[in-house]
XYZ file of C-alpha atoms in Angstrom:
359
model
C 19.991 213.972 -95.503
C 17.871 216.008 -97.620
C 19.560 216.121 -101.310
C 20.615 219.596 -102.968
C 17.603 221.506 -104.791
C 18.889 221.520 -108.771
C 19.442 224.384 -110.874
C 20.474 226.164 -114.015
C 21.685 229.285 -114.245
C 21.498 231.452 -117.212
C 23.817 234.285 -117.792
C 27.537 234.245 -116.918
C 28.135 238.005 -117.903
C 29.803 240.292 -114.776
C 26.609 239.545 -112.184
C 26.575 236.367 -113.437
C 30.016 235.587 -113.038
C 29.868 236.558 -109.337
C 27.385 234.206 -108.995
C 29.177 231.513 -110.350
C 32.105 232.339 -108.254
C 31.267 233.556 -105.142
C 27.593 232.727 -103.822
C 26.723 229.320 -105.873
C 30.264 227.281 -104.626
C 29.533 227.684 -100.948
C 25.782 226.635 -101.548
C 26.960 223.346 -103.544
C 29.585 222.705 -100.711
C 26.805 222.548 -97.717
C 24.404 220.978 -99.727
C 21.556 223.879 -100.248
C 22.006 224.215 -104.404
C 23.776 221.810 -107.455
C 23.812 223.328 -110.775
C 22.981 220.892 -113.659
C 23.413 223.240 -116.602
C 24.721 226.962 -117.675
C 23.412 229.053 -120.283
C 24.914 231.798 -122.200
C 25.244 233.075 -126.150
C 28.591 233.680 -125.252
C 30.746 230.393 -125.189
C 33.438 231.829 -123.960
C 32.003 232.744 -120.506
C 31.428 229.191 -119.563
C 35.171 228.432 -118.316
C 33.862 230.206 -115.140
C 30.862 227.802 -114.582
C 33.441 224.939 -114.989
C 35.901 226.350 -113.033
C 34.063 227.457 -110.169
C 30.753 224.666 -110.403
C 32.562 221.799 -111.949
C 30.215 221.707 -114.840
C 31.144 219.993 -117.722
C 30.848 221.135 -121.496
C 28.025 218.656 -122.320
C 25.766 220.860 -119.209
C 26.653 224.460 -121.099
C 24.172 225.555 -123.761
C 23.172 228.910 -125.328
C 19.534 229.160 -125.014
C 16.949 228.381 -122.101
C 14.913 226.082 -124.152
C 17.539 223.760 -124.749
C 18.986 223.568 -121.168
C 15.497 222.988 -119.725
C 15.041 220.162 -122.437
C 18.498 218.450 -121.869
C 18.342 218.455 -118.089
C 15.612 217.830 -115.159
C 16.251 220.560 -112.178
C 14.368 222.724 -109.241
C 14.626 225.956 -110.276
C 16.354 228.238 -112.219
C 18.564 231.303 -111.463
C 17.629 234.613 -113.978
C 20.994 236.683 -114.174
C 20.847 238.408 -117.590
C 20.186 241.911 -118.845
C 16.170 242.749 -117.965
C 14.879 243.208 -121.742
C 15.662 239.583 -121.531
C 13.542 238.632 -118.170
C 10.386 237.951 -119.467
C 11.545 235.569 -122.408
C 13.935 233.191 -119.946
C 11.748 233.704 -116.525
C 8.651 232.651 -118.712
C 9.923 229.737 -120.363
C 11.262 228.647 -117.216
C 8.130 229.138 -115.850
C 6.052 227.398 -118.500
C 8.248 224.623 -118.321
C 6.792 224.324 -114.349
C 10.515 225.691 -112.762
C 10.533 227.997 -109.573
C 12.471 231.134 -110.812
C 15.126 233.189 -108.431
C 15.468 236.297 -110.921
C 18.122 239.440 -110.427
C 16.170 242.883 -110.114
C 14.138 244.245 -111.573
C 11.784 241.956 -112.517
C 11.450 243.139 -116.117
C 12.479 245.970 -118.502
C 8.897 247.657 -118.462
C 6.354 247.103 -115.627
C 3.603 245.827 -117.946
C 6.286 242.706 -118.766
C 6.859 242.585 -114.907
C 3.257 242.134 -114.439
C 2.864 239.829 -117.141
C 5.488 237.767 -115.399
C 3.946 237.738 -111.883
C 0.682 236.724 -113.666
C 2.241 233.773 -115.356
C 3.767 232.189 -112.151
C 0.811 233.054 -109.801
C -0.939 231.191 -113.078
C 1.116 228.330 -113.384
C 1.850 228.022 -109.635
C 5.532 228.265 -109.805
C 7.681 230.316 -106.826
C 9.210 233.078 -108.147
C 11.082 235.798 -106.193
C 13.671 238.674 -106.891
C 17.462 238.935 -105.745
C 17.000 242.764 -104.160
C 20.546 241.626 -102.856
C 21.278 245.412 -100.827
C 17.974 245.414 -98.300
C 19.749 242.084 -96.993
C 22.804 243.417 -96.525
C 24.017 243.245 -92.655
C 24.117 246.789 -92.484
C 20.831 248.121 -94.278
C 19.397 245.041 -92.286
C 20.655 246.468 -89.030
C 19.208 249.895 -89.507
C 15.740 248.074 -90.608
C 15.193 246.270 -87.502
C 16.478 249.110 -85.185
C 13.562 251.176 -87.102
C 10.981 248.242 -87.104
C 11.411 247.609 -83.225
C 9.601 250.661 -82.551
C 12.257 251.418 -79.667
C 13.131 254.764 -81.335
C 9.136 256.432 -81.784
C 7.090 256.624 -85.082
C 9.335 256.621 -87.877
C 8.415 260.660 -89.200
C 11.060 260.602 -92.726
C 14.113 259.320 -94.490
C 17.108 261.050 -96.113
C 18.795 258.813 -98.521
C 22.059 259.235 -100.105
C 24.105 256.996 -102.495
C 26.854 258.794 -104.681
C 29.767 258.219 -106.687
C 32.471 258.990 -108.781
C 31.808 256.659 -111.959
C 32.245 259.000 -114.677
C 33.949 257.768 -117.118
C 32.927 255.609 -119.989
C 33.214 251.724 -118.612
C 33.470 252.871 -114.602
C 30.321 250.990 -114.075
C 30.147 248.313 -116.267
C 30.166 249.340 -120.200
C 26.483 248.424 -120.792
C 25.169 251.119 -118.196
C 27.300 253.788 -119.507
C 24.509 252.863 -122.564
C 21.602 252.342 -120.704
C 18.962 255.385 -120.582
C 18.107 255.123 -116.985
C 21.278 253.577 -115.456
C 21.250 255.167 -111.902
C 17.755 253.892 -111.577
C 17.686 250.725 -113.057
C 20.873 249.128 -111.907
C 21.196 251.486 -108.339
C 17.661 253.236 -107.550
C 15.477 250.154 -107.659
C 17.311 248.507 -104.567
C 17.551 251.552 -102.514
C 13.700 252.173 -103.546
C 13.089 248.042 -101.937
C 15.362 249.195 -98.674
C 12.959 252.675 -98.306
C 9.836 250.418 -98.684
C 11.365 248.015 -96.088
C 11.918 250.803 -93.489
C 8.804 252.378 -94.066
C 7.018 249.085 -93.631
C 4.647 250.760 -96.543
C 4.213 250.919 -100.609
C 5.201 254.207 -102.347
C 1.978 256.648 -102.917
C 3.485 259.322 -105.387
C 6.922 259.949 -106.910
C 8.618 263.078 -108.018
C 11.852 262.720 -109.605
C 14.524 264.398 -111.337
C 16.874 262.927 -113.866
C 19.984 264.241 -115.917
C 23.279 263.360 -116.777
C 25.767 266.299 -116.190
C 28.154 267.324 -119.231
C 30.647 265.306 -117.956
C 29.585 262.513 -116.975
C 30.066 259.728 -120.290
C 26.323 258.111 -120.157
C 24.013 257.868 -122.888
C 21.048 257.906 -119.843
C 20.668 259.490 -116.582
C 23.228 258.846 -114.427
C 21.568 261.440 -111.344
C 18.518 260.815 -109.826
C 16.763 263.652 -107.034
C 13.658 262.662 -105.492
C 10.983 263.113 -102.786
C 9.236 259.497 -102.124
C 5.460 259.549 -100.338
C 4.736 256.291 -99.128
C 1.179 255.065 -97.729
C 1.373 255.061 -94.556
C 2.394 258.927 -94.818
C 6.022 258.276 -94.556
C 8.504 260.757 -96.853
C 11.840 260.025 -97.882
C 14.503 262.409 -99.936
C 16.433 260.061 -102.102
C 19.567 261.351 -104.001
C 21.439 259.211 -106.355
C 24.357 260.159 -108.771
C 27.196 258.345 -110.712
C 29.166 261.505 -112.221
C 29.837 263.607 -109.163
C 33.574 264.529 -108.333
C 33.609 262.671 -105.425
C 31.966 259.182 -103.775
C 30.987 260.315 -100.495
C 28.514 257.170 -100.519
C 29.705 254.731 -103.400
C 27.895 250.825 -103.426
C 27.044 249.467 -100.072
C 28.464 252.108 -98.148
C 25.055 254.016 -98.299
C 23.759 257.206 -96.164
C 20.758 257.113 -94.954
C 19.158 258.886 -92.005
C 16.185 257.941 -90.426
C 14.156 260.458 -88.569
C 11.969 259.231 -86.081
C 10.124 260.279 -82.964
C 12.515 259.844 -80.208
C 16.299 259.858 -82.035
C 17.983 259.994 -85.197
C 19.386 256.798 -86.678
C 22.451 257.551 -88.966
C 23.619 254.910 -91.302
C 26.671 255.942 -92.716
C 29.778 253.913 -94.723
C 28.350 250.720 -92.710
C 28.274 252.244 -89.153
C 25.116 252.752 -87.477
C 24.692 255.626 -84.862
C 21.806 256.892 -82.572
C 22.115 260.326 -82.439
C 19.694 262.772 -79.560
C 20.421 266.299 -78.480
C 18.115 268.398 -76.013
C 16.818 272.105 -76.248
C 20.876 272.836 -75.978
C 21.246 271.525 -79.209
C 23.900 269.621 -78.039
C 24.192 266.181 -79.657
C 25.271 262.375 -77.793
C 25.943 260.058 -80.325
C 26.114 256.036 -79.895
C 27.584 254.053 -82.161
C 24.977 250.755 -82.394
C 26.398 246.764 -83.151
C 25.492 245.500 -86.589
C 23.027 242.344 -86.707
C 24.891 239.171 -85.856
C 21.500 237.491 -86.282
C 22.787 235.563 -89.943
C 25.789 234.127 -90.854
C 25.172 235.240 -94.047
C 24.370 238.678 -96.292
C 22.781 239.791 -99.738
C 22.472 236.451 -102.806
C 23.953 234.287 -100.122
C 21.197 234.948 -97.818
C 18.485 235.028 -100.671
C 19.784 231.695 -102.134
C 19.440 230.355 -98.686
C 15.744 231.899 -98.147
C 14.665 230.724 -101.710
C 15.573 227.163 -101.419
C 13.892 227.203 -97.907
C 10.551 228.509 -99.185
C 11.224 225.924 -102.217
C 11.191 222.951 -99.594
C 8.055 224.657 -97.903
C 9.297 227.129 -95.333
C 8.166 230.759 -94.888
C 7.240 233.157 -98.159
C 10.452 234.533 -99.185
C 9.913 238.213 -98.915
C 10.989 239.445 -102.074
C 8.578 237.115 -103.862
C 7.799 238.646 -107.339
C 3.743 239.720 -106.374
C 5.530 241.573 -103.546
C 8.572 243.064 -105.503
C 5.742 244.779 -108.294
C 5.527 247.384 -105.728
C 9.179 248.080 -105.764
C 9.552 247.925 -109.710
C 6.026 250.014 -109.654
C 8.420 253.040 -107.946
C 11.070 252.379 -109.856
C 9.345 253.003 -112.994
C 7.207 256.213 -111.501
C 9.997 257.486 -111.168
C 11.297 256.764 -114.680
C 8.081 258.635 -115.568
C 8.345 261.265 -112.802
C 11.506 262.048 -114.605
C 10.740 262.034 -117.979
C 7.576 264.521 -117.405
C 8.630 266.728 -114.360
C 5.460 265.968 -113.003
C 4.440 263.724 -109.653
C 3.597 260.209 -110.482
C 0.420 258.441 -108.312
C 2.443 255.076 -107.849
C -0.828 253.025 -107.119
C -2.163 254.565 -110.015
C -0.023 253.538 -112.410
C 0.510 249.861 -111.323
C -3.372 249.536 -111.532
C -3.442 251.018 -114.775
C -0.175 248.623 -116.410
C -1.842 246.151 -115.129
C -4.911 246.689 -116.806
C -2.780 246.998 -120.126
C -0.914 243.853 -119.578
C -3.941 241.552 -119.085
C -5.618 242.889 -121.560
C -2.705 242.565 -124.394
C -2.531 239.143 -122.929
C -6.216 238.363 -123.217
C-alpha cells in the first residue's frame, strides 16, 4: 500500500478552515494526504486543525519557517491572503516542498512570476486550487463545448451576480479589498472562460465601480468584453451589490454560442437550446458529468498528489495558471485606465520586470 503524501497547511482563516474541515478529512481517511503540521498567527484557529485532522498542539506553529524546520513532509498547502503568497509559497519552495496554493497565485503578477520562476528553478511542483472550473457543472458544460459535437465555439456570455451588499456579506476582508469582485470571484470565472475557449486571453476591456450602496472600499462590479487567441469573445459581468442574486457562487450563467446550438448553463442545469428560421426554440435539458466521484479542492487534492507520485501534469500547474492571473490583472488595469489591455503584452513585459529586479 502506497503511504499518504505529508503535508502542512498554512492558514486556518474561513478558506482555510474549509479545508481543514471538509476536503483534507476525507483525503486522510482513504489514504491520499496526512497533515504533519498547521500554521497560523492566530492561535486560536488551530482547535479546527485538531478537531477535524487530529493534530496535536506540539504540530501547530505560527510561521512557515518554523513548521518546515520542526517537521519532514511532501508538500505544502498555501491558503492565506495573496500579499502573503510569495513569502510562504517561496520558502516552501526553497526548502525543496511541492506547493498546492489557493488562487491567485500572488497579489501582483510580477510576484506571480517571480514565484513560477522559483519552482521551475528549484524543480518543485507547484499548481493553483482554481476550485470552480472543476466543479461538476462548469466541467459538464466544458466537455460538451470541447467535444466539438455542437460546431466551432463563435462567443461566451458570462454572468455571476449577487446580492452581498452589506459590510461583512462576503467575508469582512473583501468588503476592504480594492478589487474584491475580481480577485476573490473574476479570476476563477476568467480560468473557466480560458478552459472553454481552449485559448489564452489577447486583450481585456473592463469596467469597475462600486455603486453608492454597496459597503466596499474596492470594486465590487466588474463589465467586460474578453478576446482570446484563438479569436474567441466572451461578455463577462460580475457584481456583488445588485438588489438581487440572479447568479450568486456556483450557480453561474453562462451561455455558450457555438455553430450548431446554444449551450445554456444556468443555476447548475445545462440545456441545448436550437430554433429554425421560425424562431421557434426546442430545448434539452443535458446530464451533468458522472465521470468523477469528486468536484472542486477535492478533485484538485486528488490530481495534485497524483502528479506528486508521477502521474499526468496537473492542469492548473502555476506556469499554466500565469495566463489566468495575466487576465485577471489586465483587467485590474483595463479598469483602472478605461482603456483595452494587450494581455500578452503585459505578461511579457512583468516578466521582464520581475527577472530583472531579481537579477
Amino acid at each position: 500500500m502506497t503511504e499518504p503524501l505529508r503535508y502542512i497547511l498554512v492558514g486556518l482563516g474561513d478558506m482555510g478552515a474549509f479545508w481543514a474541515s471538509h476536503t483534507l478529512p476525507p483525503a486522510q481517511e482513504r489514504g491520499l494526504a496526512m497533515p504533519v503540521a498547521v500554521v497560523d498567527t492566530n492561535s486560536s484557529r488551530f482547535a479546527i486543525a485538531e478537531e477535524s485532522l487530529g493534530i496535536r498542539p506540539d504540530q501547530c506553529f505560527s510561521g512557515i519557517e518554523a513548521a518546515l524546520a520542526s517537521t519532514d513532509c511532501d508538500f505544502v498547502i498555501v491558503v492565506v491572503p495573496p500579499v502573503a503568497h510569495e513569502a510562504v509559497a517561496t520558502a516552501a519552495i526553497d526548502a525543496g516542498k511541492h506547493v498546492l496554493c489557493e488562487k491567485p497565485i500572488a497579489d501582483t503578477l510580477e510576484a506571480s512570476i517571480r514565484i513560477a520562476d522559483r519552482a521551475n528553478a528549484v524543480g518543485v511542483k507547484m499548481a493553483i486550487t482554481m476550485s470552480h472550473r472543476f466543479d461538476q457543472d462548469k466541467q459538464t458544460l466544458i466537455d460538451r463545448v470541447q467535444s466539438g459535437e455542437f460546431g466551432r465555439l463563435n462567443y461566451l456570455v458570462y454572468r455571476c451576480t449577487w446580492n452581498r451588499r452589506r459590510f461583512g456579506d462576503w467575508g469582512e476582508f473583501r468588503h476592504r479589498m480594492q478589487h474584491p469582485m475580481l480577485i476573490e470571484g473574476s479570476v476563477h470565472h476568467f480560468e473557466i472562460i480560458r478552459s472553454l475557449t481552449s485559448s489564452d486571453a489577447k486583450t481585456v476591456y473592463a469596467r469597475t465601480w462600486n455603486p453608492e450602496w454597496g459597503e466596499y472600499a474596492g470594486d465590487s462590479t466588474v463589465l467586460a468584453i474578453v478576446e482570446m487567441e484563438n479569436g474567441t469573445r466572451c461578455l463577462y459581468e460580475g457584481a456583488q451589490a445588485n438588489a438581487s442574486t440572479l447568479n450568486g457562487w456556483g450557480q453561474d450563467y453562462i451561455r455558450a454560442e457555438c455553430e450548431d446550438a446554444t449551450l445554456v448553463l444556468d443555476r447548475r442545469r445545462l440545456s441545448v437550446v436550437r430554433s429554425g428560421s421560425d424562431g421557434l426554440l426546442t430545448t434539452t435539458e443535458l446530464p451533468l458529468s458522472q465521470e468523477r466521484s469528486e468536484w472542486k479542492n477535492s478533485a484538485l487534492l486528488t490530481d495534485f498528489c497524483t502528479w506528486l507520485r508521477g502521474g499526468p501534469t496537473m492542469a492548473t500547474h502555476v506556469a499554466d495558471n500565469l495566463q489566468c492571473t495575466a487576465l485577471l490583472f489586465g483587467a485590474i488595469q483595463s479598469g483602472q485606465t478605461h482603456m483595452p489591455v494587450d494581455v500578452q503584452d503585459l505578461l511579457k513585459s512583468a516578466r521582464h520586470d520581475a527577472r530583472t529586479l531579481t537579477n
